[in-house]
């Protein structure tokens, strides 16, 4: 039976059919739906959202050492967090098949950087698989598990946004039953990488790599498609689909089992064509290796290595290769007529109250990744730096210790607090800092689609569980000044922030109100502006609420968008904004 599946759905299906019994991860676009779909196969597959990618990786690794087939999911920056266990798991090896499913985001559609996960495979000396469509996403996940088990190595399945989120037909199969008995077998020389045992492990990694390369040479996942011998293209992942469309006449060496490189196959292909081009997204991962083999090829000469590839961009590459000039794509004729629309916090977002309150203080605000990163845009303009998850806390401490004269406020989301904010908070207390940390707790992991986390009191399957208290963790870290605020009560929020900024010791403010989008209900009664009372001072626009419109000096509230948070009513000096219920 065939079914139309996204790449992420197909990976989940492949894990199910391959007999995976443990799936872990941390949400991050474009990888999130893998685990959400795998969780639907409960109870045959146990799934969990872990506090961060490192923990998720280690849980799946532990399951593998006990003999279970397991996968862990994350986006590309998440693998940075999990790089520590990846590097050593490569040494101590696995028992049940283990695959890290990592989704790259070329073009940074929802990420703070572009990075190419393929480099991690070479760095850790583990096999790499790259699907080009949903069927391959399923097939290569199953192959990766098989190779992982045969060679006792962790493996990486790398997708990109287009593979993860596009849909194509997938042939469904039956679920395999686990072949291994669950039970960890004590073997310190294999599983304990202290130097005396770690050095032989290092040797075994190199020997394993040779075996993996031999397998890569003959794997059907790497195949030559002979057509015209005038041009040969080496490619992988979604770039294969684009290359086939732009150069339909060219011969293609498609890599699905991309690392270790199938050197003999590459040489055979190169010898069979007159001209060789490497088409790949992001880093020149393949191109550099082909050149290192002493094979002349082109790649970055014509194919851009920054931002997402597309058929249009490769058509430009083809024009350049054929001796033409790059042509400028015809602009949308209506583009200049459209008003600029910077990304903004949703109507009714509880974070808006905190950022508005901070905008009234002369402070530096350090933050990180999440919905609250939108606080960096005007008119709120109250996020001064973003580095990575958890850095909002740690960088506040660093600025303070550097001697920043203004008070520094670190902002972090609730899911991110559990991900990597706690250790930063501990560092502030331990090293006698006095930064003010604000946890923007909207009771969910909002930006990736409302996943649960240790503070929500629900598991990935929706079962009740312990709801970890952020305030209790703050006190356990040694923070004496811990308080909770309602961000919709603007005067109280401003007063609380002002008091904590004045304190000569570290403080923790938990701004708590649920995400209205997750709750699927308005915060309160919708507001309206009384035209006869409005002074057109435009102070209400400083909230950056998409529901408030100002046209030719006339303020209005869009009733379709208004979530009824009431913040605008609280800041209107003329009393012109009122509840519709009172009109």
Coordinates of C-alpha atoms in Angstrom, one line a residue:
X1 CA 0.0 0.0 0.0
X2 CA 1.3 3.5 -0.9
X3 CA 0.6 6.6 1.0
X4 CA 1.4 10.3 0.5
X5 CA 3.9 11.2 3.4
X6 CA 6.2 14.1 4.2
X7 CA 9.8 13.2 4.7
X8 CA 9.4 13.5 8.5
X9 CA 6.4 11.2 8.5
X10 CA 8.3 8.7 6.3
X11 CA 11.2 8.7 8.7
X12 CA 8.8 7.9 11.6
X13 CA 7.2 5.2 9.5
X14 CA 10.6 3.7 8.7
X15 CA 11.6 3.7 12.3
X16 CA 8.3 1.9 13.1
X17 CA 8.8 -0.7 10.4
X18 CA 12.4 -1.3 11.3
X19 CA 11.4 -2.3 14.9
X20 CA 12.6 0.8 16.7
X21 CA 11.3 0.8 20.2
X22 CA 12.8 4.0 21.6
X23 CA 12.5 7.5 20.1
X24 CA 13.7 10.6 21.7
X25 CA 14.3 14.2 20.7
X26 CA 14.0 17.9 21.3
X27 CA 11.6 19.9 19.0
X28 CA 13.3 22.1 16.4
X29 CA 12.1 23.0 12.9
X30 CA 12.3 21.3 10.5
X31 CA 12.8 18.0 12.5
X32 CA 9.9 18.2 14.9
X33 CA 7.3 16.1 13.2
X34 CA 9.5 13.0 13.1
X35 CA 9.0 12.3 16.8
X36 CA 5.4 13.6 16.8
X37 CA 4.5 11.0 14.2
X38 CA 6.6 8.2 15.8
X39 CA 4.7 8.8 19.1
X40 CA 1.5 7.7 17.3
X41 CA 2.9 4.2 17.2
X42 CA 2.7 4.0 21.0
X43 CA 2.8 1.6 22.9
X44 CA 5.0 -0.4 20.5
X45 CA 7.4 2.6 20.4
X46 CA 8.2 4.6 23.5
X47 CA 8.8 8.3 22.7
X48 CA 9.8 11.3 24.8
X49 CA 10.6 14.9 24.5
X50 CA 13.8 15.3 26.4
X51 CA 14.9 18.6 28.1
X52 CA 17.6 19.1 25.4
X53 CA 19.3 17.3 22.5
X54 CA 22.2 16.0 24.6
X55 CA 19.9 14.3 27.0
X56 CA 17.8 12.9 24.2
X57 CA 20.9 11.6 22.5
X58 CA 22.1 9.9 25.7
X59 CA 18.7 8.3 26.4
X60 CA 18.6 6.8 22.9
X61 CA 22.2 5.7 23.3
X62 CA 21.5 4.0 26.6
X63 CA 18.6 2.2 25.0
X64 CA 20.9 1.1 22.1
X65 CA 23.5 -0.3 24.5
X66 CA 20.8 -2.3 26.1
X67 CA 20.0 -3.8 22.7
X68 CA 17.0 -1.8 21.5
X69 CA 16.8 -0.1 18.1
X70 CA 16.5 3.6 18.8
X71 CA 16.5 7.0 17.1
X72 CA 17.0 10.5 18.3
X73 CA 15.7 13.6 16.4
X74 CA 16.9 17.2 16.4
X75 CA 17.6 20.1 14.1
X76 CA 21.1 21.0 13.0
X77 CA 22.0 23.4 15.8
X78 CA 20.7 20.7 18.2
X79 CA 23.5 18.4 17.1
X80 CA 25.9 21.0 18.5
X81 CA 24.4 20.4 21.9
X82 CA 24.6 16.7 21.4
X83 CA 28.1 16.7 19.9
X84 CA 29.7 15.6 23.1
X85 CA 28.0 12.2 23.4
X86 CA 28.1 11.7 19.6
X87 CA 31.9 11.9 19.5
X88 CA 32.3 9.3 22.3
X89 CA 29.5 7.0 21.3
X90 CA 31.4 6.6 18.0
X91 CA 34.2 5.1 20.1
X92 CA 32.2 2.9 22.5
X93 CA 30.0 1.7 19.7
X94 CA 26.3 0.7 19.9
X95 CA 24.5 -2.6 20.2
X96 CA 20.9 -2.0 18.9
X97 CA 20.7 0.1 15.8
X98 CA 21.1 3.8 16.6
X99 CA 20.4 6.7 14.2
X100 CA 20.5 10.4 14.9
X101 CA 18.0 12.1 12.5
X102 CA 19.2 15.6 12.0
X103 CA 17.4 18.2 9.9
X104 CA 19.4 21.1 8.3
X105 CA 17.8 24.4 7.5
X106 CA 19.4 25.9 4.4
X107 CA 18.2 29.4 4.0
X108 CA 17.6 29.8 7.7
X109 CA 13.8 29.7 7.5
X110 CA 13.5 29.2 11.2
X111 CA 17.1 29.0 12.5
X112 CA 19.8 31.3 13.8
X113 CA 22.5 30.0 11.4
X114 CA 23.2 27.7 8.4
X115 CA 25.4 24.8 9.1
X116 CA 26.0 21.5 7.3
X117 CA 25.5 18.4 9.4
X118 CA 27.5 16.3 7.0
X119 CA 30.7 17.7 8.6
X120 CA 29.7 16.0 11.8
X121 CA 29.6 12.6 10.2
X122 CA 33.2 13.0 9.0
X123 CA 34.2 14.6 12.3
X124 CA 32.8 11.6 14.3
X125 CA 33.7 9.0 11.7
X126 CA 30.2 7.6 11.5
X127 CA 28.1 6.7 8.4
X128 CA 25.9 9.4 6.8
X129 CA 22.7 8.9 4.8
X130 CA 20.9 11.6 2.8
X131 CA 17.4 11.0 1.4
X132 CA 16.2 12.9 -1.6
X133 CA 12.4 12.2 -1.1
X134 CA 10.0 10.6 1.3
X135 CA 10.4 7.1 0.0
X136 CA 14.2 7.4 0.4
X137 CA 13.6 9.0 3.9
X138 CA 12.0 5.8 5.0
X139 CA 14.3 3.4 3.1
X140 CA 17.5 5.1 4.2
X141 CA 16.4 5.3 7.8
X142 CA 15.9 1.5 7.8
X143 CA 19.2 1.0 6.0
X144 CA 21.0 3.3 8.5
X145 CA 19.6 1.2 11.4
X146 CA 20.8 -2.0 9.7
X147 CA 24.3 -0.6 9.0
X148 CA 24.5 0.8 12.5
X149 CA 23.7 -2.6 14.0
X150 CA 26.0 -4.5 11.6
X151 CA 29.0 -2.2 12.3
X152 CA 28.0 -1.3 15.9
X153 CA 28.3 2.4 15.0
X154 CA 25.9 5.3 15.5
X155 CA 24.7 6.6 12.2
X156 CA 23.4 10.0 11.0
X157 CA 20.4 10.5 8.7
X158 CA 20.6 14.1 7.4
X159 CA 17.6 15.7 5.9
X160 CA 17.0 19.3 4.8
X161 CA 13.9 21.5 5.1
X162 CA 12.6 20.5 1.6
X163 CA 13.0 16.8 2.2
X164 CA 11.5 17.0 5.7
X165 CA 8.4 19.0 4.7
X166 CA 7.7 18.0 1.1
X167 CA 5.4 15.0 0.3
X168 CA 5.7 12.1 -2.0
X169 CA 4.3 8.6 -2.3
X170 CA 5.8 6.0 0.1
X171 CA 5.3 2.2 0.0
X172 CA 4.3 1.0 3.4
X173 CA 5.5 -2.3 4.8
X174 CA 5.1 -4.4 7.9
X175 CA 6.8 -3.9 11.2
X176 CA 9.9 -6.0 12.0
X177 CA 10.1 -7.6 15.4
X178 CA 13.1 -6.8 17.4
X179 CA 15.8 -9.5 16.9
X180 CA 17.9 -8.7 20.0
X181 CA 17.2 -9.6 23.5
X182 CA 17.1 -6.5 25.7
X183 CA 19.8 -6.7 28.3
X184 CA 23.1 -4.8 28.8
X185 CA 26.1 -7.1 28.7
X186 CA 28.9 -5.8 30.9
X187 CA 32.1 -5.2 28.9
X188 CA 34.2 -2.4 30.3
X189 CA 36.9 -2.5 27.6
X190 CA 34.1 -1.8 25.1
X191 CA 31.9 0.6 26.9
X192 CA 34.3 2.5 29.3
X193 CA 36.5 4.9 27.4
X194 CA 39.1 5.6 30.0
X195 CA 42.5 6.0 28.3
X196 CA 43.7 2.4 28.6
X197 CA 40.6 1.2 26.8
X198 CA 39.9 4.3 24.8
X199 CA 43.1 4.0 22.7
X200 CA 42.2 0.7 21.2
X201 CA 38.7 2.1 20.6
X202 CA 40.3 4.8 18.5
X203 CA 42.0 2.2 16.4
X204 CA 38.7 0.3 16.0
X205 CA 37.0 3.4 14.8
X206 CA 39.4 3.7 11.9
X207 CA 39.1 0.0 11.1
X208 CA 35.3 0.3 11.1
X209 CA 35.5 3.2 8.8
X210 CA 37.3 1.1 6.2
X211 CA 34.6 -1.5 6.4
X212 CA 31.9 1.2 6.1
X213 CA 33.6 2.6 3.0
X214 CA 33.7 -0.9 1.4
X215 CA 30.0 -1.2 2.1
X216 CA 29.4 2.3 0.7
X217 CA 31.1 1.3 -2.6
X218 CA 28.6 -1.4 -3.3
X219 CA 25.5 0.0 -1.6
X220 CA 22.5 0.5 -3.9
X221 CA 22.0 3.8 -2.1
X222 CA 24.8 5.1 -4.2
X223 CA 24.1 4.7 -7.9
X224 CA 25.2 5.9 -11.3
X225 CA 22.5 7.0 -13.7
X226 CA 24.2 7.0 -17.2
X227 CA 22.9 9.4 -19.8
X228 CA 25.0 11.8 -21.9
X229 CA 28.8 11.5 -21.1
X230 CA 29.3 15.2 -21.9
X231 CA 28.4 16.2 -18.3
X232 CA 28.5 14.2 -15.1
X233 CA 27.0 15.5 -11.9
X234 CA 27.7 14.2 -8.4
X235 CA 25.0 15.1 -6.0
X236 CA 23.0 14.1 -3.0
X237 CA 19.8 14.9 -1.0
X238 CA 17.3 17.4 -2.5
X239 CA 20.0 18.8 -4.7
X240 CA 19.6 15.6 -6.8
X241 CA 16.0 16.5 -7.6
X242 CA 17.0 20.0 -8.7
X243 CA 19.9 18.8 -10.8
X244 CA 17.8 16.2 -12.6
X245 CA 15.4 19.0 -13.6
X246 CA 18.0 21.5 -14.7
X247 CA 20.4 19.1 -16.4
X248 CA 18.0 16.2 -17.6
X249 CA 20.6 15.1 -20.2
X250 CA 23.5 14.7 -17.8
X251 CA 24.7 11.5 -16.2
X252 CA 24.4 11.5 -12.4
X253 CA 26.2 9.9 -9.5
X254 CA 23.6 10.1 -6.7
X255 CA 24.9 9.6 -3.2
X256 CA 22.4 8.3 -0.6
X257 CA 25.1 6.6 1.6
X258 CA 27.2 9.7 1.4
X259 CA 29.9 9.0 4.0
X260 CA 32.4 7.3 4.0
X261 CA 32.7 8.3 0.4
X262 CA 32.6 5.6 -2.3
X263 CA 35.9 6.5 -3.8
X264 CA 36.1 3.8 -6.4
X265 CA 32.6 4.6 -7.6
X266 CA 33.5 8.3 -7.8
X267 CA 36.6 7.5 -9.9
X268 CA 34.6 5.2 -12.2
X269 CA 32.0 7.9 -12.7
X270 CA 34.6 10.7 -13.2
X271 CA 36.4 8.6 -15.8
X272 CA 33.2 8.1 -17.8
X273 CA 32.3 11.8 -18.3
X274 CA 33.9 14.7 -20.1
X275 CA 33.1 17.3 -17.5
X276 CA 32.3 16.8 -13.8
X277 CA 30.1 19.1 -11.7
X278 CA 29.3 18.7 -8.0
X279 CA 25.8 20.0 -7.1
X280 CA 25.3 20.2 -3.3
X281 CA 23.6 22.4 -0.8
X282 CA 25.7 24.4 1.7
X283 CA 29.3 23.3 2.3
X284 CA 31.5 21.9 -0.5
X285 CA 31.5 18.6 1.4
X286 CA 31.6 16.3 -1.7
X287 CA 33.5 18.7 -3.9
X288 CA 36.5 19.0 -1.6
X289 CA 36.7 15.3 -1.3
X290 CA 36.6 14.7 -5.0
X291 CA 39.4 17.3 -5.5
X292 CA 41.3 15.6 -2.7
X293 CA 41.2 12.4 -4.8
X294 CA 43.0 14.3 -7.6
X295 CA 39.9 14.5 -9.7
X296 CA 39.2 17.7 -11.5
X297 CA 35.7 19.0 -11.0
X298 CA 33.7 22.1 -10.7
X299 CA 31.2 23.1 -8.0
X300 CA 31.3 26.3 -6.1
X301 CA 32.5 27.9 -9.4
X302 CA 28.9 27.9 -10.5
X303 CA 26.7 26.5 -7.7
X304 CA 26.1 28.8 -4.7
X305 CA 27.0 27.5 -1.3
X306 CA 25.0 30.0 0.7
X307 CA 21.2 29.8 1.3
X308 CA 18.8 27.1 0.0
X309 CA 19.3 25.8 -3.6
X310 CA 16.3 25.8 -6.0
X311 CA 15.7 25.0 -9.6
X312 CA 15.8 28.7 -10.4
X313 CA 19.2 29.1 -8.7
X314 CA 20.6 26.1 -10.6
X315 CA 19.2 27.5 -13.9
X316 CA 21.4 30.5 -13.2
X317 CA 24.3 28.1 -12.6
X318 CA 23.6 26.4 -15.9
X319 CA 23.6 29.7 -17.8
X320 CA 27.0 30.6 -16.2
X321 CA 28.4 27.2 -17.2
X322 CA 27.2 27.6 -20.7
X323 CA 29.1 30.9 -21.0
X324 CA 26.1 33.1 -20.4
X325 CA 25.5 35.7 -17.8
X326 CA 23.4 35.4 -14.7
X327 CA 20.0 37.0 -15.2
X328 CA 18.1 38.8 -12.6
X329 CA 14.8 37.1 -11.8
X330 CA 11.9 39.3 -12.6
X331 CA 10.6 40.9 -9.5
X332 CA 7.1 40.6 -8.4
X333 CA 5.4 43.6 -10.0
X334 CA 3.3 44.2 -6.9
X335 CA 6.2 43.9 -4.5
X336 CA 6.7 47.7 -4.0
X337 CA 3.0 48.2 -3.4
X338 CA 2.9 45.8 -0.5
X339 CA 3.5 47.3 3.0
X340 CA 6.6 46.0 4.9
X341 CA 5.5 43.4 7.5
X342 CA 8.3 42.6 10.0
X343 CA 7.7 39.5 12.1
X344 CA 5.8 40.4 15.3
X345 CA 4.5 38.7 18.4
X346 CA 1.0 37.3 18.0
X347 CA -2.0 39.3 19.2
X348 CA -2.5 38.6 22.8
X349 CA 1.0 37.2 23.3
X350 CA 1.9 37.4 27.0
X351 CA 5.5 38.2 26.2
X352 CA 4.5 41.6 24.9
X353 CA 3.8 42.9 28.4
X354 CA 7.3 42.1 29.6
X355 CA 9.0 43.6 26.6
X356 CA 6.9 46.7 26.9
X357 CA 7.8 47.0 30.6
X358 CA 11.5 46.5 29.8
X359 CA 11.3 49.2 27.1
X360 CA 10.7 51.6 29.9
X361 CA 14.0 50.8 31.6
X362 CA 17.6 51.6 30.6
X363 CA 18.9 48.1 30.6
X364 CA 20.6 45.6 28.3
X365 CA 18.6 42.6 27.4
X366 CA 20.2 39.3 26.4
X367 CA 18.0 36.6 25.0
X368 CA 18.0 33.5 22.8
X369 CA 15.9 31.4 20.5
X370 CA 12.1 31.2 20.7
X371 CA 9.0 33.3 20.1
X372 CA 10.5 35.9 22.4
X373 CA 13.3 36.6 19.9
X374 CA 10.6 38.6 18.0
X375 CA 11.0 41.1 20.8
X376 CA 14.0 42.3 19.0
X377 CA 11.9 44.0 16.3
X378 CA 10.4 47.5 16.5
X379 CA 8.5 48.9 18.1
X380 CA 9.3 46.8 21.1
X381 CA 12.9 46.7 20.2
X382 CA 13.9 45.1 23.5
X383 CA 16.2 42.2 22.7
X384 CA 19.8 43.3 22.4
X385 CA 21.6 40.0 21.7
X386 CA 20.8 36.4 20.6
X387 CA 23.4 33.6 20.5
X388 CA 21.9 30.2 21.2
X389 CA 19.6 28.4 23.6
X390 CA 20.3 29.2 27.2
X391 CA 22.7 32.1 26.3
X392 CA 20.2 34.7 27.4
X393 CA 21.1 33.7 31.0
X394 CA 24.8 33.1 30.6
X395 CA 25.5 36.2 28.5
X396 CA 23.8 38.5 31.0
X397 CA 26.2 37.2 33.6
X398 CA 29.2 37.7 31.2
X399 CA 28.2 41.3 30.4
X400 CA 27.7 42.1 34.1
X401 CA 31.2 40.7 35.0
X402 CA 32.7 42.6 32.1
X403 CA 31.6 45.8 33.8
X404 CA 28.6 46.8 31.8
X405 CA 27.3 49.9 33.5
X406 CA 23.7 49.3 32.9
X407 CA 21.7 46.6 34.6
X408 CA 21.6 43.4 32.4
X409 CA 18.5 41.4 32.1
X410 CA 18.6 37.8 30.7
X411 CA 15.4 36.5 29.0
X412 CA 14.7 32.9 28.4
X413 CA 11.6 30.8 27.5
X414 CA 10.2 28.1 29.7
X415 CA 11.2 25.2 27.5
X416 CA 14.6 26.8 27.0
X417 CA 15.0 27.3 30.7
X418 CA 14.8 23.5 31.1
X419 CA 16.9 23.0 28.0
X420 CA 20.0 24.9 29.0
X421 CA 19.0 27.9 31.2
X422 CA 19.3 26.2 34.6
X423 CA 23.1 25.8 34.4
X424 CA 23.5 29.5 33.5
X425 CA 21.3 30.4 36.5
X426 CA 23.5 28.2 38.7
X427 CA 26.6 30.0 37.4
X428 CA 25.2 33.4 38.3
X429 CA 24.6 32.3 41.9
X430 CA 27.8 30.4 42.3
X431 CA 29.9 33.3 40.9
X432 CA 28.2 36.0 42.8
X433 CA 26.4 37.8 39.9
X434 CA 23.4 40.0 40.3
X435 CA 21.7 39.8 36.9
X436 CA 17.9 39.8 36.7
X437 CA 16.7 36.7 34.8
X438 CA 13.1 36.6 33.4
X439 CA 11.6 33.3 32.3
X440 CA 8.8 33.9 29.8
X441 CA 6.7 30.9 30.7
X442 CA 3.8 30.4 28.2
X443 CA 3.4 26.8 29.3
X444 CA 4.5 25.3 26.0
X445 CA 7.3 25.1 23.4
X446 CA 5.5 27.6 21.2
X447 CA 7.7 28.4 18.3
X448 CA 8.1 24.8 17.1
X449 CA 4.4 24.0 17.4
X450 CA 3.4 23.7 21.1
X451 CA 5.3 20.7 22.2
X452 CA 5.3 19.8 25.9
X453 CA 8.3 20.0 28.2
X454 CA 9.1 19.2 31.8
X455 CA 7.2 22.2 33.1
X456 CA 3.8 21.5 31.4
X457 CA 2.8 18.4 33.3
X458 CA 2.1 16.4 30.2
X459 CA 4.2 13.9 28.2
X460 CA 4.4 13.7 24.4
X461 CA 1.5 11.3 24.5
X462 CA -0.6 13.8 26.5
X463 CA -0.4 11.8 29.8
X464 CA -0.3 13.7 33.1
X465 CA 3.1 13.8 34.7
X466 CA 5.1 15.9 37.2
X467 CA 5.0 19.6 36.3
X468 CA 8.5 20.9 37.3
X469 CA 8.4 24.2 39.1
X470 CA 10.7 26.9 37.6
X471 CA 10.4 28.8 40.9
X472 CA 11.5 25.8 42.9
X473 CA 14.5 25.2 40.6
X474 CA 15.5 28.8 40.9
X475 CA 15.4 28.5 44.7
X476 CA 17.3 25.2 44.5
X477 CA 20.0 27.0 42.5
X478 CA 20.4 29.5 45.4
X479 CA 18.3 32.4 44.1
X480 CA 16.8 34.2 47.1
X481 CA 14.7 36.6 45.1
X482 CA 12.2 34.6 43.1
X483 CA 8.8 35.9 42.1
X484 CA 6.0 35.3 39.6
X485 CA 4.1 37.9 37.7
X486 CA 1.1 38.1 35.4
X487 CA 2.4 39.8 32.2
X488 CA -1.1 41.0 31.4
X489 CA -1.1 43.1 34.6
X490 CA 1.2 45.8 33.3
X491 CA 1.6 48.0 36.3
X492 CA 2.4 45.1 38.5
X493 CA 4.8 43.7 36.0
X494 CA 6.6 47.0 35.6
X495 CA 6.8 47.4 39.4
X496 CA 8.2 43.9 39.9
X497 CA 10.8 44.4 37.2
X498 CA 11.8 47.7 38.6
X499 CA 12.2 46.3 42.1
X500 CA 14.4 43.4 40.9
X501 CA 16.6 45.6 38.8
X502 CA 17.3 47.6 41.9
X503 CA 18.2 44.6 43.9
X504 CA 21.9 44.0 44.7
X505 CA 21.6 40.3 44.3
X506 CA 20.5 37.9 41.5
X507 CA 16.8 37.6 41.0
X508 CA 14.4 35.4 39.0
X509 CA 11.1 36.6 37.6
X510 CA 8.7 34.0 36.2
X511 CA 6.3 35.7 33.8
X512 CA 3.5 33.2 33.5
X513 CA 0.5 33.2 31.1
X514 CA -0.4 30.5 28.6
X515 CA 0.1 30.9 24.9
X516 CA -3.3 32.0 23.5
X517 CA -2.6 30.1 20.3
X518 CA -2.2 26.8 22.2
X519 CA -5.2 27.5 24.4
X520 CA -7.2 28.4 21.3
X521 CA -9.2 31.0 23.1
X522 CA -9.1 34.7 23.7
X523 CA -7.4 36.1 26.8
X524 CA -10.4 38.3 27.6
X525 CA -13.0 40.6 26.1
X526 CA -12.1 42.2 22.8
X527 CA -11.2 45.9 22.9
X528 CA -12.3 48.8 20.8
X529 CA -11.2 52.4 20.4
X530 CA -13.7 55.2 21.1
X531 CA -13.0 57.6 18.2
X532 CA -14.4 60.6 20.2
X533 CA -11.9 60.0 23.1
X534 CA -8.8 59.0 21.0
X535 CA -6.1 61.7 20.9
X536 CA -4.2 59.9 18.2
X537 CA -1.1 60.0 20.3
X538 CA -0.3 56.5 18.9
X539 CA 1.1 55.2 22.2
X540 CA -1.0 52.1 21.6
X541 CA 1.1 51.4 18.5
X542 CA 4.2 51.1 20.7
X543 CA 3.0 47.6 21.8
X544 CA 3.5 46.3 18.3
X545 CA 0.2 44.5 18.5
X546 CA -1.0 43.3 15.0
X547 CA -4.6 44.0 15.9
X548 CA -4.0 47.7 16.4
X549 CA -4.1 49.7 13.1
X550 CA -3.3 53.3 12.5
X551 CA -4.4 54.8 9.2
X552 CA -4.1 58.5 8.6
X553 CA -3.9 59.2 12.3
X554 CA -7.1 57.2 13.0
X555 CA -6.5 54.3 15.5
X556 CA -8.6 51.1 15.2
X557 CA -8.6 47.7 16.6
X558 CA -9.1 44.8 14.2
X559 CA -11.8 42.7 15.8
X560 CA -10.7 39.7 13.9
X561 CA -7.3 39.8 15.4
X562 CA -7.9 41.1 18.9
X563 CA -7.2 38.5 21.6
X564 CA -8.5 40.6 24.4
X565 CA -5.3 40.8 26.4
X566 CA -6.1 44.4 27.5
X567 CA -2.6 45.7 27.4
X568 CA -3.6 48.5 25.0
X569 CA -6.4 49.6 27.4
X570 CA -3.8 49.8 30.2
X571 CA -1.4 52.1 28.4
X572 CA -4.0 54.4 26.7
X573 CA -3.6 57.8 28.5
X574 CA -7.0 59.0 27.2
X575 CA -9.1 56.1 28.3
X576 CA -10.2 55.7 24.7
X577 CA -9.7 51.9 24.6
X578 CA -12.5 50.0 26.3
X579 CA -13.9 46.5 26.4
X580 CA -16.4 45.8 23.8
X581 CA -18.6 44.4 26.4
X582 CA -18.8 47.8 27.9
X583 CA -19.7 49.6 24.7

